[in-house]
Amino acid sequence: MTNVFTDPRPFYTRATEQAAALIKTVRAEDFTRPTPCTEFDVRALLSHVVGGTRRIAVVGEGGDGLAVEPVADGVADDGWPTAYDEVRVRVLKAWESDERMTSPVRVPWGEVPGHAALSGYVMEIVTHSWDLSEALGHPHGLDPELAEFALATARRVLPDSRPRDAETPFHTRREAPEGAGAYDQLAAWLGRKPLSRG
């Protein structure tokens, strides 16, 4: 069988539920905190997450996702939970068709089948959820199965050794600490460093 893949939709649904729960824990004093995604503080990370999720919705709806900047402007600080909930529901609807899983779509890294695109976006939201959790001091536990799916995707699509450039928006892979869990392994593969370890 030539078109065998793990359906990313259940993972994406769970990943967005996890992200939504984290976003709801952000307090007024948290917005300027640094994150392991070094170009973003918490507010900028939320803008990127909401804007990037809007891009995935447009891709799933058959539009040109590359025309959508992964930034959400004009959201008040108390509006992030609602903004994210609205756009993630839009994504889930846009990607619910089985046909969308095998149809080619255009994303920033090329033209790929829908399942490959959505798997990449699982990796992104799971990683950014870890970023946010680190910034907020781990307000609650994260689902390790989501990190395992995201890590498998990262290992499949991102080279082991790579420069950080416009084409590959991740730092060079770091060594994960011995005995690291799936989230720390994912962070290390993407070149991130936990804030708690400097």
Tab-separated table of C-alpha atoms in Angstrom:
chain	number	residue	atom	x	y	z
A	1	MET	CA	0.000	0.000	0.000
A	2	THR	CA	1.576	3.261	-1.089
A	3	ASN	CA	-0.280	5.808	0.990
A	4	VAL	CA	0.125	4.575	4.570
A	5	PHE	CA	0.445	7.274	7.212
A	6	THR	CA	-0.492	7.963	10.797
A	7	ASP	CA	-3.519	10.239	10.834
A	8	PRO	CA	-2.295	13.460	12.484
A	9	ARG	CA	-5.794	14.848	13.138
A	10	PRO	CA	-6.335	13.232	16.566
A	11	PHE	CA	-2.876	14.413	17.642
A	12	TYR	CA	-3.549	17.920	16.340
A	13	THR	CA	-6.874	18.070	18.192
A	14	ARG	CA	-5.229	17.021	21.466
A	15	ALA	CA	-2.293	19.353	20.884
A	16	THR	CA	-4.615	22.330	20.428
A	17	GLU	CA	-6.565	21.400	23.554
A	18	GLN	CA	-3.276	21.304	25.466
A	19	ALA	CA	-2.205	24.672	24.025
A	20	ALA	CA	-5.590	26.223	24.797
A	21	ALA	CA	-5.386	25.079	28.430
A	22	LEU	CA	-1.900	26.600	28.746
A	23	ILE	CA	-2.921	29.891	27.137
A	24	LYS	CA	-5.716	30.208	29.702
A	25	THR	CA	-3.109	30.171	32.513
A	26	VAL	CA	-1.224	33.250	31.234
A	27	ARG	CA	-1.461	36.141	33.717
A	28	ALA	CA	-0.879	39.854	33.165
A	29	GLU	CA	2.651	39.674	34.601
A	30	ASP	CA	3.626	36.838	32.226
A	31	PHE	CA	3.435	38.620	28.866
A	32	THR	CA	6.993	39.950	28.895
A	33	ARG	CA	8.606	36.756	30.189
A	34	PRO	CA	11.251	35.190	27.906
A	35	THR	CA	10.618	31.853	26.213
A	36	PRO	CA	13.029	29.188	24.908
A	37	CYS	CA	12.043	30.372	21.421
A	38	THR	CA	14.500	33.210	21.904
A	39	GLU	CA	12.985	35.695	19.439
A	40	PHE	CA	9.666	35.664	21.307
A	41	ASP	CA	8.535	36.743	24.730
A	42	VAL	CA	5.201	35.274	25.886
A	43	ARG	CA	3.087	37.928	24.141
A	44	ALA	CA	4.955	37.543	20.841
A	45	LEU	CA	4.764	33.751	21.128
A	46	LEU	CA	0.984	33.928	21.562
A	47	SER	CA	0.768	36.190	18.514
A	48	HIS	CA	2.835	33.692	16.515
A	49	VAL	CA	0.749	30.729	17.702
A	50	VAL	CA	-2.572	32.389	16.831
A	51	GLY	CA	-1.268	33.772	13.530
A	52	GLY	CA	0.366	30.479	12.584
A	53	THR	CA	-2.816	28.592	13.396
A	54	ARG	CA	-4.730	30.965	11.135
A	55	ARG	CA	-2.262	30.045	8.371
A	56	ILE	CA	-2.990	26.313	8.904
A	57	ALA	CA	-6.719	27.025	8.692
A	58	VAL	CA	-6.290	28.791	5.351
A	59	VAL	CA	-4.172	25.896	4.022
A	60	GLY	CA	-6.805	23.385	5.133
A	61	GLU	CA	-9.533	25.466	3.491
A	62	GLY	CA	-7.652	25.285	0.188
A	63	GLY	CA	-6.290	28.827	0.277
A	64	ASP	CA	-2.757	30.166	-0.006
A	65	GLY	CA	-1.322	29.796	3.472
A	66	LEU	CA	1.887	31.497	2.377
A	67	ALA	CA	-0.077	34.713	1.973
A	68	VAL	CA	-0.932	34.624	5.687
A	69	GLU	CA	1.657	36.106	8.024
A	70	PRO	CA	2.026	33.945	11.163
A	71	VAL	CA	1.333	36.935	13.400
A	72	ALA	CA	-1.891	38.002	15.125
A	73	ASP	CA	-2.096	41.762	15.516
A	74	GLY	CA	-4.683	43.667	17.490
A	75	VAL	CA	-5.457	41.025	20.132
A	76	ALA	CA	-5.851	42.481	23.622
A	77	ASP	CA	-3.908	40.730	26.360
A	78	ASP	CA	-7.090	39.287	27.838
A	79	GLY	CA	-8.223	38.118	24.397
A	80	TRP	CA	-5.649	35.432	23.625
A	81	PRO	CA	-7.664	32.434	24.920
A	82	THR	CA	-10.685	33.412	22.799
A	83	ALA	CA	-8.560	34.240	19.743
A	84	TYR	CA	-6.822	30.870	19.914
A	85	ASP	CA	-10.029	28.912	20.545
A	86	GLU	CA	-11.708	30.523	17.545
A	87	VAL	CA	-8.882	29.817	15.133
A	88	ARG	CA	-8.174	26.267	16.338
A	89	VAL	CA	-11.851	25.327	15.848
A	90	ARG	CA	-11.573	26.749	12.333
A	91	VAL	CA	-8.528	24.510	11.698
A	92	LEU	CA	-10.251	21.378	12.976
A	93	LYS	CA	-13.170	22.011	10.604
A	94	ALA	CA	-10.867	22.783	7.663
A	95	TRP	CA	-8.947	19.517	8.076
A	96	GLU	CA	-11.799	17.133	8.941
A	97	SER	CA	-12.121	15.636	5.423
A	98	ASP	CA	-10.241	12.404	4.700
A	99	GLU	CA	-9.580	13.740	1.206
A	100	ARG	CA	-7.648	16.674	2.700
A	101	MET	CA	-5.182	14.146	4.191
A	102	THR	CA	-4.004	12.978	0.764
A	103	SER	CA	-4.497	16.134	-1.315
A	104	PRO	CA	-1.342	18.184	-1.936
A	105	VAL	CA	-1.114	21.474	-0.065
A	106	ARG	CA	1.434	24.270	-0.143
A	107	VAL	CA	3.156	25.146	3.110
A	108	PRO	CA	6.334	27.127	3.847
A	109	TRP	CA	8.521	24.028	3.394
A	110	GLY	CA	7.040	22.996	0.038
A	111	GLU	CA	4.134	21.127	-1.548
A	112	VAL	CA	3.308	18.029	0.475
A	113	PRO	CA	0.328	15.757	1.138
A	114	GLY	CA	-2.092	17.154	3.698
A	115	HIS	CA	-1.187	14.576	6.332
A	116	ALA	CA	2.478	15.594	6.140
A	117	ALA	CA	1.578	19.281	6.435
A	118	LEU	CA	-0.660	18.752	9.438
A	119	SER	CA	1.958	16.519	11.090
A	120	GLY	CA	4.386	19.420	10.747
A	121	TYR	CA	1.891	21.707	12.437
A	122	VAL	CA	1.439	19.185	15.262
A	123	MET	CA	5.197	19.437	15.759
A	124	GLU	CA	4.966	23.228	15.780
A	125	ILE	CA	2.121	23.614	18.283
A	126	VAL	CA	3.519	20.916	20.580
A	127	THR	CA	6.916	22.636	20.559
A	128	HIS	CA	5.406	26.068	21.187
A	129	SER	CA	3.312	24.609	24.010
A	130	TRP	CA	6.554	23.435	25.594
A	131	ASP	CA	8.015	26.932	25.043
A	132	LEU	CA	5.023	28.487	26.773
A	133	SER	CA	5.058	25.956	29.602
A	134	GLU	CA	8.736	26.701	30.232
A	135	ALA	CA	8.058	30.438	30.270
A	136	LEU	CA	5.158	30.041	32.698
A	137	GLY	CA	6.983	27.710	35.087
A	138	HIS	CA	5.087	24.549	34.093
A	139	PRO	CA	1.556	25.354	35.305
A	140	HIS	CA	0.458	21.798	34.507
A	141	GLY	CA	1.805	18.591	32.967
A	142	LEU	CA	2.162	18.117	29.221
A	143	ASP	CA	1.007	15.046	27.279
A	144	PRO	CA	4.118	12.933	26.503
A	145	GLU	CA	2.428	11.084	23.624
A	146	LEU	CA	2.088	14.380	21.758
A	147	ALA	CA	5.810	15.027	22.182
A	148	GLU	CA	6.613	11.534	20.912
A	149	PHE	CA	4.556	12.137	17.752
A	150	ALA	CA	6.149	15.574	17.279
A	151	LEU	CA	9.647	14.178	17.857
A	152	ALA	CA	9.110	11.411	15.292
A	153	THR	CA	7.975	14.074	12.805
A	154	ALA	CA	10.967	16.299	13.595
A	155	ARG	CA	13.398	13.419	13.124
A	156	ARG	CA	11.765	12.541	9.810
A	157	VAL	CA	11.705	16.028	8.285
A	158	LEU	CA	14.580	17.952	9.874
A	159	PRO	CA	18.198	16.943	9.293
A	160	ASP	CA	20.264	15.841	12.263
A	161	SER	CA	22.757	18.625	11.600
A	162	ARG	CA	21.572	21.874	10.086
A	163	PRO	CA	22.299	25.584	10.187
A	164	ARG	CA	19.681	28.039	11.387
A	165	ASP	CA	18.582	30.046	8.388
A	166	ALA	CA	15.451	31.370	6.711
A	167	GLU	CA	14.725	27.941	5.232
A	168	THR	CA	15.132	26.048	8.521
A	169	PRO	CA	13.782	28.143	11.395
A	170	PHE	CA	15.294	25.960	14.108
A	171	HIS	CA	18.687	26.048	15.758
A	172	THR	CA	21.257	23.292	15.248
A	173	ARG	CA	20.373	20.157	17.186
A	174	ARG	CA	21.595	19.993	20.780
A	175	GLU	CA	22.354	16.897	22.803
A	176	ALA	CA	19.440	15.943	25.038
A	177	PRO	CA	20.383	15.228	28.655
A	178	GLU	CA	20.687	11.584	29.615
A	179	GLY	CA	17.303	10.149	30.531
A	180	ALA	CA	15.473	13.127	28.967
A	181	GLY	CA	11.739	12.789	28.419
A	182	ALA	CA	10.070	13.261	25.059
A	183	TYR	CA	9.628	17.033	25.452
A	184	ASP	CA	13.263	17.641	26.348
A	185	GLN	CA	14.327	15.383	23.449
A	186	LEU	CA	12.068	17.345	21.080
A	187	ALA	CA	13.409	20.658	22.363
A	188	ALA	CA	16.995	19.453	21.941
A	189	TRP	CA	16.348	18.218	18.389
A	190	LEU	CA	15.035	21.676	17.511
A	191	GLY	CA	18.009	23.369	19.185
A	192	ARG	CA	16.118	24.728	22.161
A	193	LYS	CA	17.389	24.972	25.701
A	194	PRO	CA	15.081	24.734	28.736
A	195	LEU	CA	14.985	28.031	30.628
A	196	SER	CA	15.426	26.178	33.910
A	197	ARG	CA	18.834	24.938	32.764
A	198	GLY	CA	20.056	28.266	31.415
